[in-house]
Amino acid sequence: YIMNMTFIASLDNLHPMLQFIRIEVRAAGFEGAQEVQLELALEEAIVNIIKHGYKEGVGTIEIRCTCIPYTGIQVVLI
């Protein structure tokens, strides 16, 4: 299945973005250290997009999570 959500690219929305990712990562079967590592990597990517991608104004970040049965999860930041 594919779940996606679009957020205003702001540090104020960082926690809601990570919560969305956390839910999808858990639904894909990740937990413990794997879950933490995925969340940390995605947090860094999101913060970089916010700080460096939208210097001149406000933009959006779409987070698309695709659960791949028996394989894992694909998370795309657009």
XYZ file of N, CA, C and O in Angstrom:
312
model
N 0.836 -1.188 0.000
C 0.000 0.000 0.000
C 0.876 1.246 0.000
O 2.034 1.191 0.373
N 0.296 2.343 -0.399
C 1.013 3.622 -0.432
C 0.237 4.626 0.409
O -0.975 4.773 0.251
N 0.946 5.300 1.295
C 0.356 6.378 2.093
C 1.185 7.628 1.825
O 2.418 7.546 1.788
N 0.524 8.730 1.618
C 1.277 9.972 1.473
C 0.553 11.103 2.173
O -0.653 11.076 2.360
N 1.358 12.080 2.552
C 0.836 13.247 3.245
C 1.740 14.424 2.887
O 2.953 14.250 2.749
N 1.142 15.587 2.758
C 1.901 16.790 2.437
C 1.848 17.741 3.620
O 0.788 17.949 4.214
N 3.007 18.310 3.934
C 3.155 19.214 5.064
C 3.789 20.520 4.593
O 4.562 20.531 3.637
N 3.477 21.619 5.282
C 4.223 22.861 5.087
C 5.641 22.605 5.580
O 5.836 22.053 6.654
N 6.632 22.998 4.770
C 8.043 22.761 5.099
C 8.487 23.745 6.175
O 9.025 24.806 5.895
N 8.255 23.381 7.416
C 8.576 24.223 8.557
C 9.028 23.339 9.707
O 8.510 22.231 9.883
N 9.974 23.837 10.486
C 10.404 23.079 11.659
C 9.256 22.870 12.636
O 9.270 21.907 13.409
N 8.255 23.750 12.592
C 7.072 23.565 13.437
C 6.329 22.277 13.092
O 5.598 21.738 13.920
N 6.491 21.803 11.867
C 5.809 20.585 11.427
C 6.695 19.344 11.487
O 6.273 18.276 11.044
N 7.903 19.490 12.010
C 8.820 18.348 12.055
C 8.226 17.181 12.834
O 8.238 16.041 12.360
N 7.695 17.425 14.010
C 7.154 16.330 14.825
C 5.948 15.652 14.168
O 5.884 14.418 14.172
N 5.005 16.392 13.582
C 3.923 15.704 12.864
C 4.432 14.873 11.676
O 3.912 13.786 11.418
N 5.460 15.360 10.980
C 6.028 14.591 9.876
C 6.649 13.294 10.388
O 6.428 12.220 9.814
N 7.402 13.398 11.475
C 8.040 12.213 12.039
C 7.013 11.244 12.609
O 7.191 10.023 12.530
N 5.939 11.755 13.145
C 4.866 10.890 13.651
C 4.235 10.106 12.505
O 3.979 8.902 12.633
N 3.990 10.778 11.386
C 3.448 10.101 10.205
C 4.397 8.989 9.759
O 3.966 7.852 9.511
N 5.690 9.301 9.681
C 6.687 8.316 9.275
C 6.733 7.161 10.270
O 6.765 5.989 9.886
N 6.719 7.476 11.558
C 6.777 6.449 12.606
C 5.631 5.450 12.459
O 5.831 4.225 12.559
N 4.452 5.941 12.220
C 3.282 5.071 12.059
C 3.473 4.136 10.868
O 3.207 2.935 10.952
N 3.949 4.677 9.762
C 4.124 3.868 8.552
C 5.271 2.872 8.698
O 5.178 1.734 8.234
N 6.346 3.284 9.348
C 7.493 2.396 9.570
C 7.067 1.216 10.454
O 7.408 0.062 10.176
N 6.302 1.495 11.476
C 5.815 0.420 12.351
C 4.853 -0.499 11.603
O 4.881 -1.711 11.792
N 3.998 0.085 10.763
C 3.055 -0.726 9.987
C 3.789 -1.658 9.028
O 3.285 -2.736 8.690
N 4.991 -1.257 8.607
C 5.798 -2.085 7.704
C 6.578 -3.154 8.472
O 7.291 -3.952 7.866
N 6.474 -3.144 9.800
C 7.091 -4.186 10.594
C 8.418 -3.843 11.236
O 9.070 -4.699 11.821
N 8.838 -2.597 11.130
C 10.092 -2.189 11.753
C 9.835 -1.803 13.208
O 8.799 -1.227 13.533
N 10.802 -2.119 14.039
C 10.690 -1.738 15.448
C 12.084 -1.634 16.046
O 13.079 -1.986 15.407
N 12.151 -1.117 17.240
C 13.416 -1.044 17.956
C 14.464 -0.205 17.238
O 14.172 0.885 16.735
N 15.675 -0.737 17.171
C 16.802 0.006 16.603
C 16.576 0.362 15.137
O 16.949 1.459 14.695
N 15.966 -0.526 14.365
C 15.700 -0.232 12.953
C 14.769 0.973 12.811
O 14.990 1.839 11.973
N 13.748 0.993 13.621
C 12.790 2.107 13.593
C 13.494 3.414 13.931
O 13.314 4.424 13.248
N 14.313 3.405 14.963
C 15.034 4.600 15.397
C 15.996 5.072 14.313
O 16.081 6.267 14.016
N 16.716 4.145 13.683
C 17.667 4.513 12.632
C 16.964 5.125 11.429
O 17.429 6.121 10.861
N 15.844 4.538 11.020
C 15.083 5.098 9.904
C 14.574 6.498 10.232
O 14.672 7.422 9.420
N 14.031 6.651 11.416
C 13.494 7.947 11.815
C 14.594 9.007 11.875
O 14.401 10.134 11.413
N 15.756 8.649 12.404
C 16.866 9.590 12.502
C 17.340 10.031 11.119
O 17.560 11.226 10.874
N 17.486 9.099 10.198
C 17.921 9.436 8.844
C 16.908 10.339 8.143
O 17.278 11.327 7.489
N 15.636 10.030 8.314
C 14.595 10.838 7.673
C 14.465 12.204 8.334
O 14.216 13.205 7.652
N 14.660 12.270 9.643
C 14.638 13.570 10.321
C 15.740 14.475 9.763
O 15.504 15.644 9.482
N 16.922 13.926 9.584
C 18.027 14.719 9.048
C 17.712 15.208 7.633
O 17.944 16.373 7.307
N 17.166 14.345 6.812
C 16.807 14.735 5.446
C 15.733 15.825 5.441
O 15.826 16.800 4.688
N 14.722 15.679 6.285
C 13.646 16.671 6.351
C 14.175 18.026 6.811
O 13.843 19.067 6.231
N 14.994 18.031 7.854
C 15.556 19.287 8.356
C 16.404 19.952 7.275
O 16.351 21.178 7.081
N 17.178 19.166 6.532
C 17.980 19.736 5.443
C 17.102 20.363 4.366
O 17.421 21.435 3.848
N 16.009 19.713 4.031
C 15.085 20.279 3.039
C 14.528 21.606 3.541
O 14.481 22.592 2.807
N 14.108 21.626 4.790
C 13.520 22.847 5.354
C 14.548 23.975 5.391
O 14.262 25.095 4.981
N 15.743 23.684 5.878
C 16.752 24.731 6.060
C 17.396 25.184 4.768
O 17.737 26.357 4.623
N 17.583 24.278 3.823
C 18.341 24.613 2.625
C 17.506 24.655 1.343
O 17.932 25.257 0.356
N 16.361 24.042 1.355
C 15.552 23.976 0.147
C 14.602 25.134 -0.042
O 14.198 25.440 -1.158
N 14.241 25.803 1.035
C 13.251 26.870 0.961
C 13.757 28.124 1.662
O 13.089 28.686 2.517
N 14.947 28.573 1.286
C 15.530 29.759 1.913
C 14.730 31.026 1.620
O 14.666 31.929 2.432
N 14.146 31.073 0.448
C 13.465 32.298 0.009
C 11.977 32.322 0.325
O 11.302 33.298 0.036
N 11.439 31.265 0.847
C 10.007 31.260 1.120
C 9.579 29.940 1.701
O 10.384 29.096 2.064
N 8.282 29.764 1.760
C 7.706 28.567 2.350
C 7.329 27.612 1.225
O 6.770 28.010 0.214
N 7.635 26.355 1.431
C 7.256 25.329 0.476
C 6.579 24.186 1.191
O 6.158 24.312 2.339
N 6.503 23.072 0.513
C 5.877 21.888 1.094
C 6.817 20.692 0.976
O 7.739 20.692 0.166
N 6.554 19.708 1.792
C 7.231 18.428 1.719
C 6.150 17.362 1.677
O 5.316 17.271 2.578
N 6.156 16.588 0.608
C 5.261 15.445 0.534
C 6.061 14.227 0.970
O 7.185 14.008 0.508
N 5.496 13.456 1.863
C 6.129 12.224 2.331
C 5.289 11.071 1.796
O 4.102 10.974 2.096
N 5.933 10.232 0.989
C 5.234 9.092 0.395
C 5.867 7.807 0.922
O 7.060 7.559 0.724
N 5.073 7.008 1.604
C 5.549 5.750 2.182
C 4.883 4.596 1.441
O 3.666 4.519 1.370
N 5.717 3.709 0.911
C 5.221 2.530 0.221
C 5.673 1.302 0.989
O 6.874 1.059 1.124
N 4.726 0.566 1.495
C 5.019 -0.672 2.210
C 5.193 -1.766 1.158
O 4.318 -1.972 0.317
N 6.344 -2.440 1.209
C 6.650 -3.500 0.258
C 6.633 -4.820 1.039
O 7.535 -5.073 1.836
N 5.582 -5.621 0.855
C 5.446 -6.845 1.644
C 6.694 -7.727 1.584
O 7.278 -7.921 0.525
N 7.086 -8.205 2.743
C 8.217 -9.116 2.914
C 9.570 -8.495 2.574
O 10.567 -9.183 2.572
N 9.586 -7.208 2.247
C 10.835 -6.555 1.871
C 11.157 -5.378 2.775
O 12.262 -5.243 3.256
N 10.189 -4.485 2.974
C 10.445 -3.310 3.800
C 9.532 -2.160 3.457
O 8.356 -2.344 3.150
N 10.125 -0.991 3.460
C 9.368 0.227 3.208
C 10.226 1.170 2.374
O 11.450 1.204 2.511
N 9.573 1.891 1.495
C 10.234 2.940 0.728
C 9.625 4.265 1.163
O 8.399 4.414 1.150
N 10.476 5.193 1.575
C 10.006 6.509 1.976
C 10.628 7.528 1.022
O 11.842 7.576 0.878
N 9.770 8.304 0.363
C 10.221 9.296 -0.596
C 9.793 10.667 -0.091
O 8.630 10.865 0.282
N 10.741 11.600 -0.077
C 10.444 12.982 0.288
C 10.438 13.796 -0.994
O 11.410 13.813 -1.741
N 9.316 14.463 -1.259
C 9.168 15.230 -2.498
C 8.949 16.697 -2.148
O 8.124 17.013 -1.345
